[in-house]
Short mmCIF file of C-alpha atoms in Angstrom, two decimals:
data_model
loop_
_atom_site.label_atom_id
_atom_site.label_comp_id
_atom_site.label_asym_id
_atom_site.label_seq_id
_atom_site.Cartn_x
_atom_site.Cartn_y
_atom_site.Cartn_z
CA MET A 1 -158.09 -46.13 76.29
CA SER A 2 -155.94 -45.00 73.79
CA ASP A 3 -154.63 -48.54 73.28
CA ASP A 4 -158.22 -49.84 72.97
CA CYS A 5 -158.83 -47.06 70.17
CA SER A 6 -155.70 -48.11 68.35
CA MET A 7 -156.91 -51.91 68.31
CA GLU A 8 -160.30 -50.87 67.16
CA GLU A 9 -159.02 -48.80 64.50
CA VAL A 10 -156.74 -51.42 63.42
CA ARG A 11 -159.80 -53.91 63.14
CA GLU A 12 -161.62 -51.57 61.30
CA GLU A 13 -158.75 -51.25 58.75
CA MET A 14 -158.54 -55.16 58.31
CA ASP A 15 -161.96 -55.20 57.96
CA ASP A 16 -161.86 -52.40 55.02
CA ILE A 17 -159.03 -54.46 53.49
CA LEU A 18 -160.80 -58.01 53.48
CA LEU A 19 -163.67 -56.27 52.34
CA LEU A 20 -161.61 -54.66 49.42
CA GLN A 21 -159.95 -58.04 48.67
CA TRP A 22 -163.52 -59.76 48.39
CA MET A 23 -164.65 -57.32 45.89
CA ALA A 24 -161.82 -57.75 43.84
CA SER A 25 -162.01 -61.32 43.84
CA VAL A 26 -165.65 -61.22 42.92
CA ALA A 27 -165.06 -58.70 40.08
CA VAL A 28 -162.48 -61.46 38.60
CA HIS A 29 -164.57 -64.17 39.40
CA PRO A 30 -168.15 -63.27 39.83
CA PRO A 31 -170.33 -66.01 41.78
CA ARG A 32 -172.09 -68.25 39.29
CA GLY A 33 -175.56 -67.37 38.48
CA PRO A 34 -178.41 -69.67 38.20
CA ARG A 35 -178.04 -72.78 35.72
CA TRP A 36 -179.05 -71.81 32.35
CA HIS A 37 -181.71 -74.03 30.40
CA HIS A 38 -180.40 -74.78 27.03
CA ASN A 39 -183.17 -75.52 24.64
CA LEU A 40 -181.97 -78.27 22.57
CA LEU A 41 -182.06 -78.61 18.90
CA ASP A 42 -184.99 -80.61 17.35
CA TRP A 43 -182.97 -82.96 15.44
CA ASP A 44 -186.22 -84.44 13.14
CA GLU A 45 -187.12 -80.83 12.54
CA HIS A 46 -184.06 -79.60 11.68
CA VAL A 47 -183.40 -82.45 9.25
CA ASN A 48 -186.71 -82.02 7.57
CA GLN A 49 -185.83 -78.16 7.11
CA LEU A 50 -182.22 -78.89 5.53
CA MET A 51 -183.83 -81.67 3.45
CA HIS A 52 -186.60 -79.45 2.14
CA GLU A 53 -184.20 -76.42 1.39
CA GLY A 54 -181.64 -79.23 0.01
CA TRP A 55 -178.85 -78.30 2.18
CA PHE A 56 -178.18 -81.47 4.22
CA VAL A 57 -175.18 -82.66 2.32
CA ASN A 58 -173.67 -79.51 2.43
CA GLU A 59 -173.77 -79.10 5.93
CA TYR A 60 -173.20 -82.47 7.09
CA ARG A 61 -170.57 -83.77 4.56
CA MET A 62 -172.49 -87.15 3.86
CA SER A 63 -176.31 -88.26 2.78
CA PRO A 64 -179.06 -88.20 4.96
CA SER A 65 -179.23 -92.17 4.91
CA ALA A 66 -175.46 -92.74 5.40
CA HIS A 67 -175.68 -90.34 8.60
CA ARG A 68 -178.76 -92.40 9.70
CA GLN A 69 -176.44 -95.38 9.42
CA TYR A 70 -173.53 -93.61 11.11
CA LEU A 71 -175.73 -92.88 13.87
CA GLN A 72 -176.84 -96.40 14.49
CA ARG A 73 -173.05 -97.48 14.59
CA VAL A 74 -171.58 -94.74 16.80
CA GLU A 75 -174.16 -94.49 19.50
CA TRP A 76 -172.73 -97.36 21.51
CA ASN A 77 -169.61 -95.36 22.02
CA SER A 78 -171.08 -92.03 22.69
CA HIS A 79 -170.27 -90.67 26.34
CA GLY A 80 -172.39 -87.38 26.05
CA SER A 81 -174.22 -86.86 29.41
CA GLU A 82 -178.06 -85.97 29.36
CA PRO A 83 -179.58 -84.26 27.72
CA ILE A 84 -177.51 -83.86 24.78
CA LEU A 85 -178.35 -86.82 22.21
CA VAL A 86 -176.13 -88.98 19.85
CA GLU A 87 -177.53 -86.51 16.93
CA HIS A 88 -176.77 -83.62 18.57
CA ILE A 89 -173.02 -85.11 19.30
CA ILE A 90 -172.50 -86.05 15.60
CA ALA A 91 -174.34 -82.97 14.43
CA LEU A 92 -171.63 -81.05 16.15
CA GLY A 93 -168.66 -82.97 15.45
CA LEU A 94 -169.51 -83.13 11.55
CA ARG A 95 -169.65 -79.27 11.51
CA VAL A 96 -166.74 -78.56 13.40
CA LEU A 97 -164.81 -80.76 11.21
CA ALA A 98 -166.15 -79.10 8.36
CA SER A 99 -164.58 -75.72 9.69
CA GLY A 100 -166.93 -74.74 12.18
CA ARG A 101 -166.25 -73.20 15.58
CA VAL A 102 -167.37 -75.06 18.39
CA THR A 103 -168.29 -72.04 20.31
CA ASP A 104 -170.70 -71.10 17.24
CA ILE A 105 -172.02 -74.48 16.57
CA ARG A 106 -173.13 -75.18 20.25
CA HIS A 107 -175.80 -72.41 19.73
CA ILE A 108 -177.30 -74.47 16.99
CA ILE A 109 -177.96 -77.64 18.65
CA GLY A 110 -178.47 -75.62 22.09
CA ALA A 111 -175.85 -76.89 24.38
CA SER A 112 -173.34 -74.89 26.98
CA ARG A 113 -169.87 -74.31 26.09
CA ALA A 114 -168.74 -76.95 28.32
CA ALA A 115 -170.78 -79.70 27.07
CA ALA A 116 -170.49 -78.79 23.54
CA TYR A 117 -166.23 -79.20 23.78
CA GLN A 118 -166.86 -82.54 25.55
CA ALA A 119 -169.32 -83.69 22.81
CA PHE A 120 -166.98 -82.86 20.31
CA ASP A 121 -164.30 -85.05 22.24
CA ASP A 122 -166.67 -87.77 22.22
CA PHE A 123 -167.37 -87.72 18.99
CA VAL A 124 -163.66 -87.76 17.58
CA ASP A 125 -162.69 -90.45 20.11
CA ALA A 126 -166.18 -92.48 19.07
CA VAL A 127 -164.81 -92.23 15.19
CA ASN A 128 -161.54 -93.19 16.05
CA SER A 129 -162.36 -96.34 18.31
CA HIS A 130 -165.51 -97.69 16.14
CA PRO A 131 -163.93 -101.02 14.42
CA GLU A 132 -166.19 -100.75 11.14
CA LEU A 133 -164.33 -97.39 10.55
CA ASP A 134 -160.86 -98.81 10.67
CA ILE A 135 -158.88 -98.32 7.64
CA ASN A 136 -157.25 -101.41 6.29
CA PHE A 137 -154.97 -103.09 3.55
CA PRO A 138 -156.98 -105.90 1.78
CA THR A 139 -156.64 -109.38 3.15
CA SER A 140 -157.09 -111.86 0.24
CA ILE A 141 -155.96 -111.94 -3.35
CA ASP A 142 -159.50 -111.38 -4.77
CA GLU A 143 -159.55 -108.03 -3.42
CA TRP A 144 -156.45 -107.09 -4.40
CA ARG A 145 -157.79 -107.90 -8.00
CA GLU A 146 -160.68 -105.78 -7.43
CA ILE A 147 -158.65 -102.84 -6.58
CA ASN A 148 -156.43 -103.50 -9.63
CA ASP A 149 -159.50 -103.48 -11.89
CA GLY A 150 -160.36 -100.26 -10.23
CA PHE A 151 -156.88 -98.64 -11.35
CA LYS A 152 -156.69 -100.45 -14.77
CA ALA A 153 -160.17 -98.63 -15.76
CA LYS A 154 -158.31 -95.18 -15.02
CA SER A 155 -155.56 -96.19 -17.09
CA SER A 156 -155.82 -95.05 -20.95
CA GLU A 157 -156.01 -98.33 -23.04
CA GLU A 158 -155.21 -100.24 -19.76
CA ILE A 159 -151.62 -99.87 -20.06
CA MET A 160 -150.86 -99.79 -16.43
CA GLU A 161 -151.69 -103.22 -15.47
CA GLY A 162 -150.94 -104.56 -11.72
CA CYS A 163 -151.51 -101.21 -9.72
CA VAL A 164 -153.13 -101.93 -6.73
CA GLY A 165 -152.39 -98.44 -4.88
CA ALA A 166 -151.25 -94.71 -5.21
CA ILE A 167 -149.08 -93.11 -2.24
CA ASP A 168 -147.99 -89.85 -1.18
CA GLY A 169 -147.66 -87.53 1.53
CA TYR A 170 -148.96 -84.30 2.60
CA PHE A 171 -148.50 -81.55 5.35
CA GLN A 172 -150.93 -80.54 7.80
CA CYS A 173 -150.39 -77.29 9.62
CA ILE A 174 -150.78 -77.91 13.59
CA GLN A 175 -150.57 -75.63 16.77
CA THR A 176 -146.86 -75.27 17.74
CA PRO A 177 -146.23 -78.34 20.32
CA THR A 178 -144.92 -77.79 23.59
CA LYS A 179 -141.16 -79.29 24.51
CA LYS A 180 -142.84 -81.67 26.98
CA GLU A 181 -144.95 -83.29 24.23
CA VAL A 182 -142.33 -83.49 21.62
CA GLY A 183 -138.95 -82.73 23.10
CA ASN A 184 -137.63 -81.63 19.70
CA VAL A 185 -140.05 -78.84 18.89
CA ILE A 186 -137.92 -77.40 15.82
CA ALA A 187 -138.51 -80.97 14.15
CA TYR A 188 -142.13 -80.08 13.33
CA TYR A 189 -141.26 -76.67 11.87
CA SER A 190 -141.41 -76.80 7.92
CA GLY A 191 -139.17 -73.76 6.67
CA HIS A 192 -141.05 -74.05 3.35
CA TYR A 193 -144.70 -73.43 4.70
CA LYS A 194 -143.14 -71.53 7.61
CA SER A 195 -145.57 -73.39 10.08
CA HIS A 196 -145.29 -76.27 12.65
CA GLY A 197 -147.08 -78.95 11.41
CA VAL A 198 -146.88 -83.17 10.70
CA ASN A 199 -146.15 -85.71 7.82
CA CYS A 200 -149.07 -87.42 6.86
CA GLN A 201 -148.60 -90.45 4.60
CA ALA A 202 -151.32 -92.20 2.64
CA CYS A 203 -152.31 -95.08 0.33
CA VAL A 204 -155.32 -94.97 -1.66
CA ARG A 205 -157.75 -97.20 -3.96
CA GLY A 206 -158.79 -96.18 -7.41
CA ASP A 207 -161.97 -94.89 -5.63
CA PHE A 208 -160.45 -92.43 -3.27
CA CYS A 209 -160.70 -94.79 -0.04
CA PHE A 210 -157.79 -95.09 2.05
CA MET A 211 -156.28 -98.20 2.65
CA TYR A 212 -153.46 -96.60 4.83
CA PHE A 213 -153.35 -93.52 6.46
CA GLY A 214 -151.09 -92.21 9.03
CA VAL A 215 -149.90 -89.21 11.03
CA VAL A 216 -146.26 -90.44 10.93
CA ALA A 217 -143.72 -87.88 11.28
CA PRO A 218 -142.73 -84.29 12.34
CA GLY A 219 -143.27 -81.67 9.81
CA SER A 220 -139.65 -80.96 8.81
CA THR A 221 -139.42 -84.59 7.24
CA ASN A 222 -140.09 -85.25 3.84
CA ASP A 223 -141.67 -88.31 1.61
CA ASN A 224 -138.21 -90.32 2.24
CA ILE A 225 -139.74 -91.06 5.75
CA TYR A 226 -141.64 -94.06 3.81
CA PRO A 227 -139.00 -96.63 4.72
CA LEU A 228 -139.71 -95.93 8.43
CA VAL A 229 -143.39 -96.46 7.84
CA SER A 230 -143.66 -99.93 8.56
CA GLY A 231 -147.27 -100.70 8.44
CA LEU A 232 -147.20 -99.14 4.69
CA LYS A 233 -143.84 -100.43 3.62
CA SER A 234 -144.32 -104.09 4.73
CA VAL A 235 -147.76 -104.34 2.79
CA VAL A 236 -146.08 -102.86 -0.48
CA GLU A 237 -143.07 -105.18 -0.30
CA ALA A 238 -145.16 -108.33 0.40
CA LEU A 239 -147.72 -107.53 -2.68
CA PRO A 240 -148.57 -110.47 -4.81
CA THR A 241 -146.73 -110.95 -7.84
CA GLY A 242 -147.46 -108.56 -10.53
CA MET A 243 -148.80 -106.16 -8.30
CA HIS A 244 -147.40 -102.93 -7.28
CA CYS A 245 -148.05 -98.98 -5.83
CA VAL A 246 -147.35 -96.01 -7.68
CA ALA A 247 -145.98 -92.72 -6.09
CA ASP A 248 -144.15 -89.70 -7.18
CA ALA A 249 -139.98 -89.60 -7.65
CA ALA A 250 -139.50 -88.34 -3.92
CA TYR A 251 -140.08 -92.19 -3.13
CA THR A 252 -137.23 -94.78 -3.50
CA ILE A 253 -137.45 -96.84 -6.55
CA GLN A 254 -138.60 -100.56 -5.70
CA GLU A 255 -139.84 -103.60 -7.58
CA ASN A 256 -143.25 -103.30 -6.04
CA LEU A 257 -143.48 -99.28 -6.24
CA LEU A 258 -143.31 -97.63 -9.77
CA ILE A 259 -141.88 -94.03 -9.66
CA PRO A 260 -141.72 -91.63 -12.69
CA PHE A 261 -138.45 -90.90 -14.64
CA THR A 262 -136.96 -87.85 -13.49
CA GLY A 263 -133.85 -85.56 -14.65
CA THR A 264 -132.31 -86.34 -17.78
CA GLU A 265 -134.42 -89.57 -18.21
CA HIS A 266 -137.56 -87.99 -18.76
CA LEU A 267 -136.12 -86.30 -21.88
CA ASP A 268 -136.75 -89.47 -23.38
CA GLU A 269 -139.95 -89.41 -25.16
CA VAL A 270 -141.03 -92.94 -24.05
CA HIS A 271 -139.92 -92.38 -20.70
CA ASN A 272 -141.95 -89.02 -20.69
CA SER A 273 -144.88 -91.27 -22.06
CA PHE A 274 -144.55 -93.67 -19.49
CA ASN A 275 -144.74 -90.75 -16.73
CA PHE A 276 -148.07 -89.64 -18.18
CA TYR A 277 -149.67 -93.13 -17.78
CA LEU A 278 -148.36 -93.44 -14.55
CA SER A 279 -149.62 -90.03 -13.34
CA GLN A 280 -153.07 -90.94 -14.61
CA LEU A 281 -152.94 -93.62 -11.63
CA TRP A 282 -150.98 -91.53 -9.10
CA ILE A 283 -153.23 -88.29 -9.42
CA ARG A 284 -155.58 -90.39 -7.45
CA ILE A 285 -153.93 -89.87 -4.18
CA GLU A 286 -153.90 -86.06 -5.26
CA MET A 287 -157.62 -86.38 -5.53
CA ALA A 288 -158.09 -87.87 -2.32
CA PHE A 289 -155.97 -85.51 -0.38
CA GLY A 290 -157.95 -82.67 -2.17
CA ARG A 291 -161.55 -84.18 -1.51
CA LEU A 292 -160.58 -84.78 2.24
CA THR A 293 -159.32 -81.43 2.93
CA ASN A 294 -162.23 -79.77 1.08
CA LYS A 295 -164.93 -81.83 2.68
CA PHE A 296 -163.21 -81.52 6.32
CA ARG A 297 -162.08 -78.06 6.05
CA ILE A 298 -160.61 -78.06 9.51
CA LEU A 299 -157.51 -79.22 7.69
CA LYS A 300 -157.30 -76.16 5.51
CA GLY A 301 -155.75 -74.49 8.38
CA CYS A 302 -154.01 -74.78 11.56
CA VAL A 303 -155.24 -77.85 13.68
CA LEU A 304 -155.71 -76.61 17.31
CA GLY A 305 -155.06 -78.49 20.51
CA LEU A 306 -152.27 -80.90 21.87
CA LEU A 307 -150.59 -83.15 19.40
CA ASP A 308 -152.54 -86.38 20.52
CA ARG A 309 -155.55 -84.71 20.05
CA VAL A 310 -154.40 -83.04 16.60
CA THR A 311 -153.56 -86.47 15.52
CA SER A 312 -156.82 -87.74 16.50
CA ILE A 313 -158.90 -85.10 14.68
CA ILE A 314 -156.91 -85.85 11.50
CA MET A 315 -157.21 -89.45 11.60
CA ALA A 316 -161.12 -89.14 12.45
CA CYS A 317 -161.21 -86.92 9.09
CA ALA A 318 -159.58 -89.89 7.05
CA ARG A 319 -161.95 -92.30 8.46
CA LEU A 320 -165.07 -90.57 7.88
CA HIS A 321 -163.84 -89.64 4.19
CA ASN A 322 -163.60 -93.51 3.75
CA TYR A 323 -167.09 -94.14 5.23
CA ILE A 324 -168.87 -91.35 3.22
CA ILE A 325 -167.15 -93.10 -0.05
CA GLN A 326 -168.38 -96.31 1.15
CA LYS A 327 -171.82 -95.36 1.80
CA ASP A 328 -172.52 -92.55 -0.89
CA GLY A 329 -169.75 -93.35 -3.68
CA PRO A 330 -166.66 -91.64 -5.05
CA ASN A 331 -169.09 -89.00 -6.44
CA ASP A 332 -171.33 -88.05 -4.13
CA THR A 333 -173.81 -84.97 -3.98
CA MET A 334 -171.13 -83.31 -2.16
CA GLN A 335 -168.74 -83.44 -4.69
CA GLU A 336 -171.30 -82.29 -7.59
CA VAL A 337 -171.82 -79.48 -5.48
CA ALA A 338 -168.36 -78.91 -4.98
CA GLU A 339 -167.29 -79.29 -8.72
CA GLY A 340 -169.56 -76.82 -10.29
CA GLY A 341 -172.82 -76.02 -8.02
CA ASP A 342 -174.29 -72.82 -7.16
CA ASP A 343 -172.86 -72.35 -3.90
CA PRO A 344 -169.45 -70.68 -3.69
CA GLU A 345 -168.88 -71.71 0.01
CA PHE A 346 -168.26 -75.30 -1.52
CA SER A 347 -166.42 -74.82 -4.36
CA ILE A 348 -162.90 -76.47 -4.25
CA VAL A 349 -160.62 -73.72 -3.12
CA PRO A 350 -156.89 -73.91 -3.99
CA HIS A 351 -154.81 -73.34 -0.89
CA SER A 352 -152.91 -70.25 -0.93
CA ASP A 353 -149.55 -72.07 -0.09
CA ALA A 354 -149.98 -74.63 -2.27
CA PRO A 355 -148.26 -75.30 -6.08
CA LEU A 356 -150.66 -75.03 -9.18
CA GLY A 357 -153.93 -74.63 -7.39
CA MET A 358 -153.51 -77.55 -5.16
CA SER A 359 -156.13 -77.85 -2.50
CA TYR A 360 -153.69 -79.39 0.04
CA LEU A 361 -150.14 -78.63 1.06
CA PRO A 362 -147.92 -81.49 -0.52
CA VAL A 363 -144.91 -82.67 1.41
CA ILE A 364 -141.85 -80.84 0.12
CA PRO A 365 -139.01 -83.21 -1.20
CA ASN A 366 -135.22 -82.48 -0.21
CA GLU A 367 -132.48 -81.57 -2.43
CA ASP A 368 -131.79 -85.42 -3.17
CA TRP A 369 -135.39 -86.34 -4.12
CA GLY A 370 -134.60 -86.78 -7.54
CA GLY A 371 -131.14 -88.58 -7.25
CA PHE A 372 -132.23 -92.41 -6.73
CA GLU A 373 -130.86 -94.92 -9.12
CA GLY A 374 -131.89 -98.55 -9.92
CA ILE A 375 -133.75 -101.03 -12.41
CA LEU A 376 -137.43 -101.41 -12.06
CA TYR A 377 -138.08 -104.27 -14.19
CA THR A 378 -141.77 -104.04 -14.02
CA ARG A 379 -141.36 -100.52 -15.02
CA LEU A 380 -138.63 -101.27 -17.93
CA GLY A 381 -141.18 -103.93 -19.23
CA ILE A 382 -143.99 -101.07 -19.43
CA VAL A 383 -141.37 -98.96 -21.34
CA GLU A 384 -140.84 -101.45 -23.76
CA TYR A 385 -144.53 -102.08 -24.42
CA LEU A 386 -144.77 -98.44 -25.04
CA ARG A 387 -141.77 -97.97 -27.20
CA SER A 388 -142.85 -101.16 -29.34
CA ASN A 389 -146.10 -99.65 -29.93
CA GLU A 390 -144.96 -96.21 -30.29
CA ILE A 391 -147.31 -95.02 -27.67
CA MET A 392 -146.57 -91.45 -26.82
CA ARG A 393 -147.79 -88.85 -24.26
CA PRO A 394 -150.91 -87.26 -25.99
CA LEU A 395 -150.61 -83.82 -27.35
CA TYR A 396 -153.20 -82.51 -25.12
CA ASN A 397 -151.20 -83.26 -22.21
CA LEU A 398 -148.37 -81.68 -23.50
CA ALA A 399 -150.05 -78.45 -24.09
CA ARG A 400 -151.27 -78.65 -20.55
CA LYS A 401 -147.57 -79.25 -19.07
CA GLN A 402 -146.44 -76.24 -21.05
CA TRP A 403 -149.13 -74.09 -19.52
CA GLU A 404 -148.11 -75.21 -16.25
CA VAL A 405 -144.83 -73.95 -16.12
CA MET A 406 -145.92 -70.16 -17.60
CA ASP A 407 -146.79 -67.41 -16.18
CA ASP A 408 -150.12 -65.77 -17.00
CA ASP A 409 -147.87 -63.00 -19.32
CA GLY A 410 -146.63 -66.01 -21.26
CA SER A 411 -142.92 -66.03 -19.77
CA GLU A 412 -141.47 -69.19 -17.95
CA ASN A 413 -142.46 -69.60 -14.41
CA ASN A 414 -139.43 -70.33 -11.95
CA LEU A 415 -140.93 -73.05 -9.77
CA GLU A 416 -138.86 -74.00 -6.66
CA TRP A 417 -138.58 -77.71 -7.58
CA ASP A 418 -138.54 -79.87 -10.61
CA ASP A 419 -142.01 -79.38 -12.50
CA GLU A 420 -141.99 -83.10 -13.17
CA TYR A 421 -142.28 -83.53 -9.30
CA ILE A 422 -145.20 -81.38 -9.04
CA SER A 423 -147.37 -82.63 -11.76
CA PRO A 424 -145.69 -85.75 -13.97
CA SER A 425 -149.24 -86.09 -15.55
#
């Protein structure tokens, strides 16, 4: 009898233990309630409201006409499950790239958390896989000549004849990659910016459109990575006779790649003048990076996610950057708002870690950046033209350069690297 009681007590104790375990499990993972019905955004009403308020471009980074055309182009490659429409996917994608959070934007379009994240992934994949959004170099001499005309129009007195591209790199902060992803995690760490990141290289037209854009190397590298960027270097070296690209002095001198004079060489007045006229064209890449990071402000901070996904997000921003310029022009409504509109949210905001008020993080050269030697006959010909015609750097620009290297109190600003690298203009 005592044995039976003992067994009964054991059973009751076991039942109590199992009950406690079940209660603990429910507390950690409560049973899912009934599926919530999400009221999806009425897209037509939403557009009409934003058009009435004049806020469409600010919220979606492109004009309504460009947005409609993009809807038609991306629809075939959108995989969002019903009832989320293509309009909702694009609306969410654009607003997240503009610096919104998926968890916040999902409430605007009326989607569940999981569906919203899936919609954003679908959006990025659609942008990067659509052939009409590909970033390409010209394929004919007539296209190169058209680009040359665009740059020549930006050069005072059309002195810089033959330029067909401006090249530079920028540093994009990213989430620390895992060793499984990259092997050498430290290679992605920039001591200057105290952040993990990637080196992006690009070449632009005079209208800010990228002809090349790539996430090419870990963040600890600098612009000297250019010789290894085969898709860019091979095109520059094969440019038609008389044509060239421009870059800053961190790049290696080449006949098809003009760079400014540095060190004691730029103390020569004519060399200094050459730097000014070159910078009028090279600044187009600075302006393109500034436009890219100000329009898609997800790039202003640390882009989160696995490295492959981060790369996809960066590339999607670059491809949309081109699409918007092609449809709305280089001086679209968004730029007008950014450069002097009434809304402070969309003003051009300098990056806190960038030099001289830049809105993006330039790639920092190493200690050898100014040490390249060589003779560039194209550059020499331009210098001789400037010298024979006594064309010097304008006085207003000399005053600007003096201001750049001065602190607010008028004392000399001890910059971390040569000011000629920062702004040869």
